[in-house]
Amino acid sequence: MNMNRNGMRMLRLVLTVMAVACAMAVSAKVNEKPFVVPELTSWAGAEGSVVPSGRIVVKNKMMREVATRLAADYEQMFGRTLTVASGKVRPGDIVLSKSKIASLGKEGYRMDIAKNINVEAVTAQGAYWATRTLLQLSEQSAEHQLPRGVIEDVPQYALRGFMIDCGRKFIPIDYLRNLVKVMAYYKMNTLQIHLNDNGFRQFFGGDWMKTQAAFRLESERFPGLAARDGHYTKQQFIDLQILAEQCGVEIIPEIDSPAHVLAFTQYKSELGSKEYGMDHFDLFNDEVYKFMDTLFGEYLEGNQPVFRGKRVHIGTDEYSNAKQEVVEKFRAYTDHYIRYVESYGKQVVLWGALTHANGATAVKSDGVIMDCWYNGYADPRAMKELGYQLVSIPDGLVYIVPAAGYYYDYLNCRHLYANWTPAVIGRERFEENDPAIEGGMFAVWNDHVGNGITVKDIHHRVFPAMQTLAVKCWTGKHTSLAWEEFDQRRQLLSEAPGVNELGRLGKKGETVIAKDELKSGETLDAEEIGYNYAVSFKITGEEESRGTELLRSRHAVLYLSDPKSGKLAFEREGYLNTFEYRIAKGKTALITIMGDNRGTQLWVDGKLKETLGAKPLYVVRDQDRAHFLTDDNKTAEPIVYDLKTKINYQRTLVFPLRQAGNFKSRITDFKVVVQ
């Protein structure tokens, strides 16, 4: 075949273009599985990325509320308005539709990110979880672009939860509302609220009537029962549940009995056991049943009950098994309240105790969920044989008791990430997805009343655990990242749309606020800064009246002159912590306050002046009057009846920034630095 030079040249050009195209095709990068928490259960990567157009197209009316919530969250996080629309789909649109893929179940979803972002789910709940994934993907790039690929994401376990003890420490409703949002952002779908409990008698001089106890929900049938130091109105609790429902989170309210009932026996002393202690009901007293029937009934009765959800927790942990007749009474009590609460159409959840309370009296198991917390109290395999659905919440793995010195102060998330799933209950390991395992939870118990731990400190412990348990309950054992990479990348994600309980303001080493002068009454752009930080300023002192504030947030106050001593101090949640330092009139000093999750330091002119760290407090008995005695402030000959009976009082500070006080001193070179 003859070919002229131009023809040969053209052929070579065509072959070259084809070779380049083939090389480009070979070298084109397919997107790796993107990072989200919990990890995606299935990902098929494609090439390139897409930026949302600004429209959410709803293909099924059940998806409209999901679209509305996505639009609100997207604008809150990124400042961009997404329009909810219907009809013809355009490039870059987020499309929400109902799926016919039965394997997605109630909470799974499929997301095809290509020319459009097509989300489909069998239920609105599944679609809502897809939007949490979409938001997490979006926040990881400056342009909020999404990697192309196909996601099929289905949880391994139905119940993925957290329990918080509000009985020993009042947890404000505003925090619980934020907690719900955080849980939803990480697809954790169950929040158990422990509404009543009490401190330990040895911390209160051995006197039951002086021992801290609280029931945290308004009661009209028992006026005065709700704790005076903090409780929820019925409407607040209803509104919390409504918010949770919108976020895909179920609230399980818990009223714990027949142990842990000191709040009830302080209110009505004849209900208490003289043999086993006032934190136990006297199960031989029929008035106990009348009281608890009335109390449960108050929140379960009517067309719009206070307890809105499908499940209610009846407690039943840690009652004495010293005598068999008492064991049988306990078993009868448990069976009664399973059936009583079920009579209102609710599913019952309870703490596992039936190995500890082994006996002949039948206790209903069909349809009942059991929190398995300690295998000595409830052997999980035996409970499975009896027919209970099990929730894995093993105390030796997932119990946080802040600053107590037992269980965990912070969970060992590295170990949990590598070794735990809900199939692990204590030393028992079930098959993954055993139908008897409903799911898994972790817990915060606020055992040490008055130990200075704040809600901010609790949240600092909860957040890493929440992210870790979210992975292990959704993805199960099929995680692909090493712990070190997961731990690094999880910390870069938001807590939730509009939530910053940790007070994160910037990256390590970054100066996030700098002012030549901080003026009296000034409002700053940030509410607070969390651990770890350094706040510094020069102060030229003036005579300040007691109670003069430098800065205030919703959660804390920093005093230039505290109300009691006139010294530099801070207060949060009613705890006043004072530095041994007084602002001097007419003198200039460089003040730096540094804070982390273990304590707060004061530096003056570049030198460490004082560290307010954990302080041991010992319980003493002094003429039958109980109080805490600090180890560095011993007074006249107290009788210390148990040197092991102490709490570690915490003096941490999430630093307040929002509002400057009315001070006379001059504050210059004000800086806030992330450490």
XYZ file of C-alpha atoms in Angstrom:
675
model
C 0.000 0.000 0.000
C 1.465 3.363 -1.057
C 1.123 6.357 1.241
C 2.465 9.879 0.726
C 4.358 11.789 3.363
C 1.306 13.687 4.602
C -0.524 10.435 5.033
C 2.318 8.925 7.022
C 2.515 12.024 9.162
C -1.223 11.863 9.860
C -1.005 8.173 10.766
C 1.803 8.794 13.229
C -0.197 11.648 14.784
C -3.256 9.441 15.195
C -1.194 6.657 16.746
C 0.476 9.118 19.118
C -2.876 10.558 20.250
C -4.215 7.049 20.794
C -1.134 6.102 22.814
C -1.447 9.204 24.990
C -5.134 8.540 25.506
C -4.407 4.943 26.510
C -1.677 6.066 28.868
C -3.986 8.636 30.420
C -6.671 6.008 30.812
C -4.239 3.663 32.506
C -2.868 6.368 34.813
C -6.228 7.994 35.635
C -6.806 7.715 39.347
C -9.884 5.987 40.651
C -11.042 7.526 43.917
C -10.116 5.554 46.999
C -12.709 4.977 49.691
C -13.371 8.404 51.255
C -13.044 8.935 54.981
C -16.240 9.300 56.982
C -17.296 8.199 60.462
C -18.580 5.556 60.628
C -16.616 3.961 57.812
C -18.602 3.138 54.671
C -19.503 -0.535 54.392
C -19.183 -0.522 50.583
C -17.484 1.777 48.059
C -16.839 1.493 44.315
C -14.619 4.361 43.236
C -14.829 6.302 39.990
C -12.767 9.179 38.613
C -13.085 12.843 39.420
C -15.403 14.815 41.672
C -18.556 16.875 41.583
C -19.653 20.033 43.389
C -23.357 20.268 44.308
C -25.301 22.594 42.022
C -27.252 24.220 44.813
C -30.456 22.219 44.364
C -31.917 19.248 46.227
C -34.461 17.462 44.036
C -37.062 15.437 45.932
C -38.460 12.433 44.059
C -40.695 11.157 46.858
C -42.678 13.213 49.351
C -41.298 11.281 52.331
C -37.897 12.760 51.472
C -38.963 16.411 51.704
C -38.208 16.784 55.408
C -34.828 15.111 54.879
C -34.101 17.629 52.116
C -35.149 20.552 54.286
C -32.885 19.450 57.125
C -29.970 18.895 54.739
C -30.415 22.394 53.320
C -30.429 23.927 56.813
C -27.355 21.970 57.917
C -25.466 22.702 54.687
C -26.049 26.432 55.045
C -25.047 26.361 58.713
C -21.818 24.516 57.974
C -20.788 26.104 54.668
C -22.775 29.314 54.345
C -24.354 28.244 51.069
C -28.086 27.966 50.471
C -29.429 24.827 48.837
C -32.877 25.050 47.260
C -35.353 22.198 47.698
C -37.000 21.509 44.339
C -38.840 18.887 42.317
C -39.086 17.981 38.651
C -36.311 17.709 36.073
C -32.810 16.920 37.345
C -29.852 19.121 36.374
C -26.122 18.372 36.571
C -24.806 18.562 40.150
C -28.232 18.231 41.760
C -28.613 16.208 44.935
C -31.473 13.813 44.193
C -33.389 12.067 46.998
C -35.581 9.127 46.037
C -37.214 6.053 47.522
C -35.404 2.788 46.842
C -36.705 -0.688 46.084
C -33.447 -2.330 47.202
C -34.716 -4.377 50.144
C -31.201 -5.206 51.346
C -30.717 -1.572 52.371
C -33.131 -2.181 55.239
C -34.466 0.578 57.474
C -31.226 2.501 57.864
C -29.131 1.729 54.799
C -28.770 3.901 51.707
C -27.190 3.983 48.273
C -25.426 7.075 46.982
C -24.248 7.286 43.370
C -21.967 10.309 42.995
C -21.505 10.954 39.297
C -23.004 13.688 37.130
C -25.494 14.094 39.943
C -25.522 13.002 43.579
C -28.251 10.374 43.567
C -29.353 9.204 47.008
C -31.855 6.418 47.437
C -33.126 4.679 50.558
C -36.054 2.517 51.578
C -36.899 4.911 54.435
C -36.454 8.568 55.266
C -34.152 7.435 58.084
C -31.776 5.824 55.604
C -31.809 8.952 53.444
C -31.073 11.091 56.481
C -27.998 8.989 57.300
C -26.912 9.489 53.668
C -27.043 13.258 54.195
C -24.729 12.903 57.218
C -22.240 11.147 54.935
C -22.685 13.860 52.322
C -21.957 16.600 54.868
C -18.867 14.837 56.210
C -17.530 14.387 52.678
C -18.256 18.029 51.918
C -16.447 19.441 54.923
C -13.178 17.743 53.950
C -12.455 19.986 50.950
C -12.409 23.757 50.592
C -14.755 23.605 47.585
C -17.056 21.061 49.298
C -16.621 18.706 46.357
C -17.645 15.062 46.471
C -15.553 12.179 45.085
C -17.258 10.232 42.331
C -18.176 6.685 43.159
C -20.968 4.480 44.438
C -21.737 3.938 48.139
C -23.903 1.211 49.588
C -23.880 1.688 53.328
C -25.815 -0.565 55.718
C -25.294 -0.800 59.497
C -24.125 -4.076 60.992
C -26.089 -3.529 64.222
C -29.542 -2.052 64.754
C -28.870 -0.342 68.093
C -25.892 2.005 68.332
C -25.968 4.011 71.486
C -24.797 5.944 74.484
C -26.054 6.154 78.068
C -25.582 9.264 80.200
C -26.045 9.429 83.972
C -28.057 12.565 84.728
C -29.024 11.391 88.215
C -25.728 12.022 90.004
C -24.903 15.086 87.930
C -27.464 17.353 86.322
C -26.873 17.561 82.576
C -28.565 20.694 81.169
C -31.167 20.229 78.456
C -29.189 22.433 76.043
C -26.299 19.999 76.194
C -28.586 17.012 75.674
C -29.970 18.718 72.577
C -26.456 19.203 71.216
C -25.574 15.643 72.174
C -28.458 14.374 70.040
C -27.091 16.326 67.066
C -23.591 14.924 67.593
C -24.938 11.380 67.803
C -26.932 11.881 64.613
C -23.890 13.200 62.748
C -22.158 9.897 63.463
C -25.248 7.704 62.891
C -25.570 6.724 66.553
C -29.274 6.132 66.960
C -29.987 5.556 70.671
C -29.574 7.833 73.701
C -30.436 6.288 77.079
C -31.024 8.945 79.746
C -30.521 7.670 83.312
C -33.001 9.914 85.149
C -32.413 8.989 88.789
C -29.541 7.895 90.984
C -27.588 8.826 94.073
C -24.074 9.334 95.335
C -22.245 6.966 97.639
C -23.136 7.146 101.321
C -19.491 7.028 102.465
C -18.936 10.422 100.843
C -21.703 11.929 102.980
C -20.792 10.810 106.469
C -22.675 7.526 106.211
C -26.001 9.401 106.412
C -28.550 8.372 103.791
C -30.581 11.535 104.270
C -27.553 13.718 103.527
C -26.349 11.641 100.587
C -26.857 13.247 97.198
C -29.840 11.847 95.310
C -31.875 13.180 92.412
C -34.766 12.422 90.113
C -34.494 14.704 87.099
C -38.000 14.862 85.622
C -40.906 17.056 86.651
C -43.646 15.162 88.485
C -47.092 16.581 89.108
C -48.311 13.521 91.004
C -45.412 13.790 93.454
C -44.776 17.512 93.909
C -41.248 18.175 95.120
C -39.858 14.871 93.875
C -37.918 16.460 91.021
C -34.448 17.596 92.116
C -34.124 21.218 93.162
C -30.558 21.459 91.842
C -31.741 20.735 88.321
C -34.454 18.838 86.495
C -36.307 18.800 83.184
C -39.858 19.975 82.770
C -42.140 17.576 80.976
C -42.279 19.915 78.000
C -38.489 20.169 77.816
C -38.239 16.391 77.802
C -40.932 16.074 75.149
C -39.207 18.692 72.978
C -35.893 16.847 73.357
C -37.518 13.651 72.107
C -39.089 15.482 69.159
C -35.700 16.894 68.163
C -34.169 13.432 68.521
C -36.858 11.896 66.310
C -36.080 14.479 63.632
C -32.404 13.507 63.880
C -32.964 9.766 63.734
C -32.097 9.249 67.404
C -34.322 7.370 69.837
C -34.435 8.605 73.431
C -34.790 5.745 75.918
C -35.782 7.237 79.292
C -34.668 5.216 82.292
C -36.241 5.233 85.741
C -33.988 2.959 87.768
C -35.372 0.771 90.561
C -35.588 -1.167 92.882
C -31.972 -0.203 93.750
C -30.472 3.268 93.141
C -33.741 4.711 94.503
C -32.539 7.101 97.212
C -34.248 10.039 95.487
C -37.552 8.215 96.010
C -36.901 7.045 99.566
C -35.713 10.473 100.681
C -39.056 11.743 99.379
C -41.017 8.926 101.011
C -38.865 7.215 103.626
C -41.232 4.312 104.333
C -40.376 2.901 100.890
C -36.741 2.274 101.850
C -35.217 -0.982 103.017
C -34.032 -0.992 106.623
C -32.001 -4.147 105.951
C -30.220 -3.327 102.705
C -30.079 0.440 102.812
C -32.246 3.381 101.812
C -30.998 3.168 98.231
C -32.986 -0.117 98.025
C -36.760 -0.319 97.977
C -38.381 -2.538 100.593
C -39.854 -5.079 98.206
C -42.069 -6.509 100.936
C -43.904 -3.175 101.155
C -46.906 -2.934 98.813
C -46.622 0.869 98.878
C -43.524 0.536 96.673
C -45.671 -0.849 93.859
C -48.297 1.850 94.296
C -45.630 4.552 94.155
C -43.867 3.182 91.068
C -47.114 2.361 89.240
C -48.145 5.964 89.732
C -44.778 7.352 88.697
C -44.452 5.278 85.525
C -48.111 5.909 84.734
C -47.599 9.663 84.874
C -45.198 9.498 81.910
C -46.886 6.682 79.957
C -50.581 7.513 80.070
C -52.618 9.399 77.488
C -52.597 9.883 73.743
C -49.487 12.070 73.942
C -47.400 10.612 76.774
C -44.267 12.256 78.132
C -42.304 9.145 77.139
C -42.933 9.354 73.384
C -40.623 6.625 72.085
C -41.200 2.936 71.558
C -38.862 1.852 74.393
C -38.649 2.554 78.123
C -35.915 1.398 80.511
C -36.987 0.109 83.945
C -33.537 -0.216 85.575
C -33.279 -3.372 87.771
C -29.517 -3.382 88.460
C -27.490 -4.120 91.594
C -30.151 -5.177 94.095
C -29.021 -7.355 96.994
C -29.105 -11.131 96.567
C -28.196 -11.880 100.199
C -31.357 -13.947 100.780
C -33.283 -16.136 98.397
C -36.649 -14.751 99.482
C -35.365 -11.286 98.536
C -34.144 -12.616 95.186
C -37.614 -13.987 94.443
C -39.172 -10.640 95.388
C -36.733 -8.875 93.066
C -37.608 -11.209 90.208
C -41.325 -10.684 90.811
C -40.785 -6.905 90.865
C -38.868 -7.051 87.580
C -41.566 -9.145 85.906
C -44.278 -6.813 87.183
C -42.690 -3.700 85.641
C -41.898 -5.418 82.373
C -45.582 -6.216 82.017
C -46.765 -2.903 83.455
C -44.741 -0.810 80.993
C -45.639 -3.142 78.116
C -49.307 -2.560 78.925
C -48.790 0.985 77.612
C -47.503 -0.339 74.298
C -43.805 0.151 75.033
C -40.927 -2.268 74.614
C -39.015 -2.741 77.855
C -35.269 -2.398 78.297
C -33.583 -3.408 81.568
C -30.180 -3.963 83.115
C -29.011 -7.556 83.225
C -29.265 -8.992 86.744
C -30.868 -12.402 86.469
C -27.720 -14.468 86.973
C -26.998 -12.499 90.133
C -30.661 -12.906 91.066
C -31.067 -16.537 90.045
C -34.335 -17.987 91.258
C -37.588 -19.765 90.535
C -39.886 -16.794 89.939
C -40.543 -16.377 86.216
C -39.435 -13.143 84.541
C -40.782 -12.348 81.073
C -38.140 -12.428 78.323
C -40.027 -12.405 75.039
C -39.638 -9.014 73.383
C -37.467 -7.656 76.216
C -34.076 -6.022 75.629
C -31.339 -6.511 78.213
C -28.314 -4.259 78.714
C -25.523 -6.744 79.444
C -23.057 -4.779 81.532
C -21.357 -7.386 83.758
C -21.391 -11.106 83.070
C -21.456 -11.936 86.783
C -24.825 -10.197 86.992
C -26.198 -11.551 83.725
C -24.392 -14.295 81.822
C -25.022 -13.253 78.208
C -25.199 -16.781 76.799
C -27.673 -17.812 79.468
C -29.708 -14.661 78.801
C -29.734 -15.476 75.081
C -31.052 -18.945 75.882
C -33.807 -17.374 77.975
C -34.852 -15.325 74.940
C -33.638 -11.811 75.738
C -32.326 -9.484 73.050
C -28.900 -8.298 74.207
C -27.185 -4.929 74.129
C -23.431 -5.119 74.614
C -22.366 -2.529 77.194
C -19.578 -4.324 79.139
C -18.383 -2.262 82.092
C -14.742 -3.326 81.773
C -14.584 -2.008 78.211
C -17.019 0.873 77.714
C -17.719 2.525 81.108
C -16.453 6.065 81.633
C -16.418 7.333 85.232
C -14.745 10.752 85.051
C -11.710 11.232 87.320
C -12.773 8.391 89.630
C -9.692 6.192 89.423
C -11.637 3.118 88.363
C -13.192 1.936 85.117
C -12.089 4.473 82.482
C -11.507 8.186 82.663
C -11.222 8.100 78.871
C -12.087 4.922 76.991
C -9.226 2.931 75.498
C -10.385 3.748 71.994
C -7.329 2.211 70.368
C -8.174 -1.164 71.923
C -11.874 -0.872 71.135
C -11.199 0.065 67.517
C -8.944 -2.958 67.060
C -10.765 -5.569 69.147
C -14.352 -4.723 70.058
C -17.693 -4.976 68.330
C -21.127 -5.466 69.935
C -20.503 -9.202 69.567
C -18.011 -8.890 72.454
C -19.679 -8.826 75.887
C -17.039 -8.983 78.578
C -15.066 -12.167 77.934
C -17.817 -13.663 75.820
C -17.441 -13.358 72.066
C -20.481 -14.113 69.933
C -20.552 -14.534 66.183
C -20.803 -11.222 64.357
C -24.428 -10.330 63.651
C -25.742 -12.986 66.012
C -29.499 -12.323 65.895
C -29.589 -12.137 69.710
C -27.273 -9.083 69.726
C -29.332 -5.949 69.233
C -26.297 -3.693 69.269
C -23.806 -1.884 71.471
C -23.494 1.147 73.721
C -21.065 2.962 75.967
C -21.820 4.881 79.150
C -20.826 7.791 81.358
C -21.425 7.344 85.091
C -20.966 10.429 87.263
C -20.251 8.492 90.460
C -18.179 11.109 92.272
C -20.608 13.874 93.085
C -18.963 17.258 93.588
C -15.651 16.372 91.947
C -15.441 19.513 89.819
C -16.047 17.691 86.545
C -18.104 19.865 84.203
C -20.304 19.029 81.250
C -17.429 20.274 79.084
C -15.139 17.716 80.717
C -17.712 14.979 80.162
C -18.041 15.904 76.505
C -14.268 15.873 76.069
C -14.391 12.233 77.163
C -17.507 11.352 75.189
C -16.557 12.684 71.754
C -13.638 10.374 70.859
C -15.570 7.432 72.279
C -18.625 8.410 70.234
C -16.652 8.448 66.999
C -14.948 5.143 67.785
C -18.078 3.283 68.891
C -19.943 4.684 65.880
C -17.515 2.842 63.617
C -17.628 -0.398 65.579
C -21.423 -0.494 65.797
C -22.065 0.475 62.147
C -19.125 -1.080 60.306
C -18.422 -3.908 62.754
C -15.086 -5.634 62.376
C -14.656 -4.641 58.726
C -12.538 -1.527 59.256
C -9.853 -0.763 56.694
C -7.796 1.974 58.350
C -5.090 1.562 60.948
C -5.949 3.135 64.305
C -3.331 5.871 63.923
C -4.801 7.107 60.645
C -8.378 6.873 61.905
C -7.505 8.735 65.094
C -5.779 11.525 63.187
C -8.493 11.971 60.590
C -11.500 11.717 62.928
C -10.296 14.772 64.826
C -10.590 16.908 61.685
C -14.345 16.346 61.421
C -16.943 18.649 62.955
C -18.918 17.594 65.990
C -22.181 18.282 64.153
C -23.763 21.147 62.209
C -23.804 24.171 64.509
C -22.223 22.308 67.445
C -18.834 23.137 68.963
C -18.979 21.868 72.539
C -15.214 21.246 72.435
C -14.576 24.936 71.769
C -12.304 24.245 68.802
C -11.195 27.504 67.160
C -8.201 26.687 64.971
C -5.162 24.553 64.342
C -2.333 23.877 66.766
C 0.008 26.850 67.028
C -2.492 29.255 65.488
C -3.313 32.613 67.073
C -7.095 32.726 66.748
C -7.740 36.063 68.481
C -5.340 39.010 68.730
C -6.318 42.441 70.014
C -4.140 45.441 70.771
C -6.546 46.270 73.585
C -9.456 44.462 75.190
C -11.975 47.054 76.288
C -14.514 46.918 79.075
C -17.887 45.611 77.900
C -16.558 44.430 74.526
C -18.098 41.434 72.749
C -15.754 38.971 71.043
C -16.470 36.752 68.034
C -15.985 33.432 69.850
C -17.881 31.911 72.778
C -14.946 30.009 74.288
C -11.800 28.066 73.543
C -11.406 24.474 74.647
C -8.362 22.412 75.543
C -5.478 23.044 74.768
C -4.971 26.813 74.794
C -2.901 29.741 76.032
C -4.581 33.096 76.687
C -2.207 35.969 77.401
C -2.551 39.676 78.063
C -0.784 42.588 79.689
C -2.654 44.199 82.531
C -2.039 47.553 84.137
C -3.941 47.149 87.365
C -6.546 49.388 88.954
C -8.534 48.892 92.122
C -11.257 46.422 91.147
C -14.307 45.651 93.256
C -14.946 42.042 94.194
C -16.808 40.151 91.501
C -15.179 42.082 88.638
C -15.100 39.926 85.529
C -12.527 39.911 82.789
C -14.462 37.614 80.431
C -17.627 35.542 80.439
C -19.202 32.843 78.268
C -22.423 30.859 78.653
C -20.452 28.313 80.644
C -17.734 30.083 82.633
C -16.437 33.338 84.112
C -12.862 34.554 84.559
C -12.602 37.031 87.450
C -9.984 39.719 87.811
C -11.247 39.965 91.375
C -13.337 37.040 92.561
C -16.410 37.579 94.773
C -14.882 35.951 97.872
C -11.217 36.910 98.051
C -10.585 39.542 95.401
C -8.042 37.313 93.631
C -7.717 36.106 90.055
C -10.113 33.172 89.702
C -12.523 31.305 87.462
C -15.950 29.819 88.015
C -17.940 27.246 86.061
C -21.027 25.255 87.036
C -20.908 26.724 90.540
C -17.294 25.693 91.208
C -15.040 28.651 92.114
C -11.297 28.052 91.670
C -8.924 30.756 92.895
C -5.309 31.470 92.032
C -3.057 32.747 94.787
C -2.543 35.938 92.844
C -3.997 39.408 93.163
C -3.958 42.079 90.468
C -1.833 44.931 91.831
C -2.980 48.522 91.389
C -0.557 50.644 89.394
C 1.600 47.725 88.247
C 1.870 46.077 84.836
C 2.171 42.323 84.449
C 2.044 39.820 81.605
C -0.573 37.197 82.482
C -0.856 33.873 80.662
C -3.482 31.272 81.486
C -2.975 27.841 79.961
C -5.554 25.083 80.105
C -5.879 21.441 79.184
C -8.100 18.550 80.233
C -6.088 17.996 83.432
C -5.872 21.479 84.895
C -5.221 25.192 84.555
C -1.946 27.085 84.873
C -1.188 30.705 85.710
C 1.997 32.266 84.359
C 3.111 35.754 85.419
C 5.824 37.602 83.496
C 6.908 34.397 81.824
C 7.213 32.336 85.012
C 4.888 29.588 86.188
C 3.048 30.962 89.203
C 0.574 28.162 89.985
C -0.982 24.992 88.607
C -4.549 24.152 89.542
C -4.620 20.426 88.841
C -6.551 17.569 90.386
C -6.774 17.963 94.165
C -7.500 14.966 96.416
C -10.401 15.591 98.789
C -10.792 13.240 101.758
C -14.079 12.501 103.478
C -14.004 13.012 107.234
C -16.346 12.623 110.161
C -16.192 15.557 112.575
C -18.761 15.520 115.363
C -21.100 13.586 113.060
C -20.806 16.338 110.484
C -19.452 15.191 107.098
C -17.437 17.392 104.784
C -14.578 17.246 102.334
C -11.112 17.996 103.653
C -8.379 19.000 101.218
C -4.973 17.409 101.658
C -3.284 20.826 101.666
C -5.678 22.538 104.083
C -5.961 20.272 107.109
C -7.772 21.690 110.115
C -8.062 20.822 113.790
C -7.906 17.063 114.448
C -10.588 15.661 112.169
C -11.262 11.940 112.238
C -10.469 10.500 108.835
C -12.458 7.298 108.783
C -11.282 6.004 105.427
C -8.189 7.337 103.695
C -9.320 5.560 100.537
C -12.581 7.476 100.607
C -11.639 10.455 98.530
C -12.483 12.163 95.304
C -10.123 13.884 92.918
C -11.436 17.410 92.548
C -10.836 18.756 89.021
C -9.922 22.373 88.232
C -10.133 22.586 84.474
C -11.375 25.550 82.454
C -12.788 25.853 78.969
C -11.777 29.500 78.661
C -14.615 32.049 78.309
C -14.323 34.611 75.516
C -17.669 36.037 74.500
C -18.202 39.053 76.762
C -15.709 41.324 78.473
C -16.657 42.525 81.948
C -16.859 46.028 83.368
C -13.286 46.406 84.592
C -11.141 49.485 85.259
C -7.734 47.963 84.568
C -6.138 48.322 81.134
C -5.836 45.102 79.117
C -3.467 45.127 76.117
C -1.756 42.615 73.818
C -4.615 40.176 74.246
C -3.951 36.870 72.453
C -5.646 33.495 72.252
C -3.447 30.688 70.931
C -4.279 27.056 70.198
C -1.694 24.849 71.897
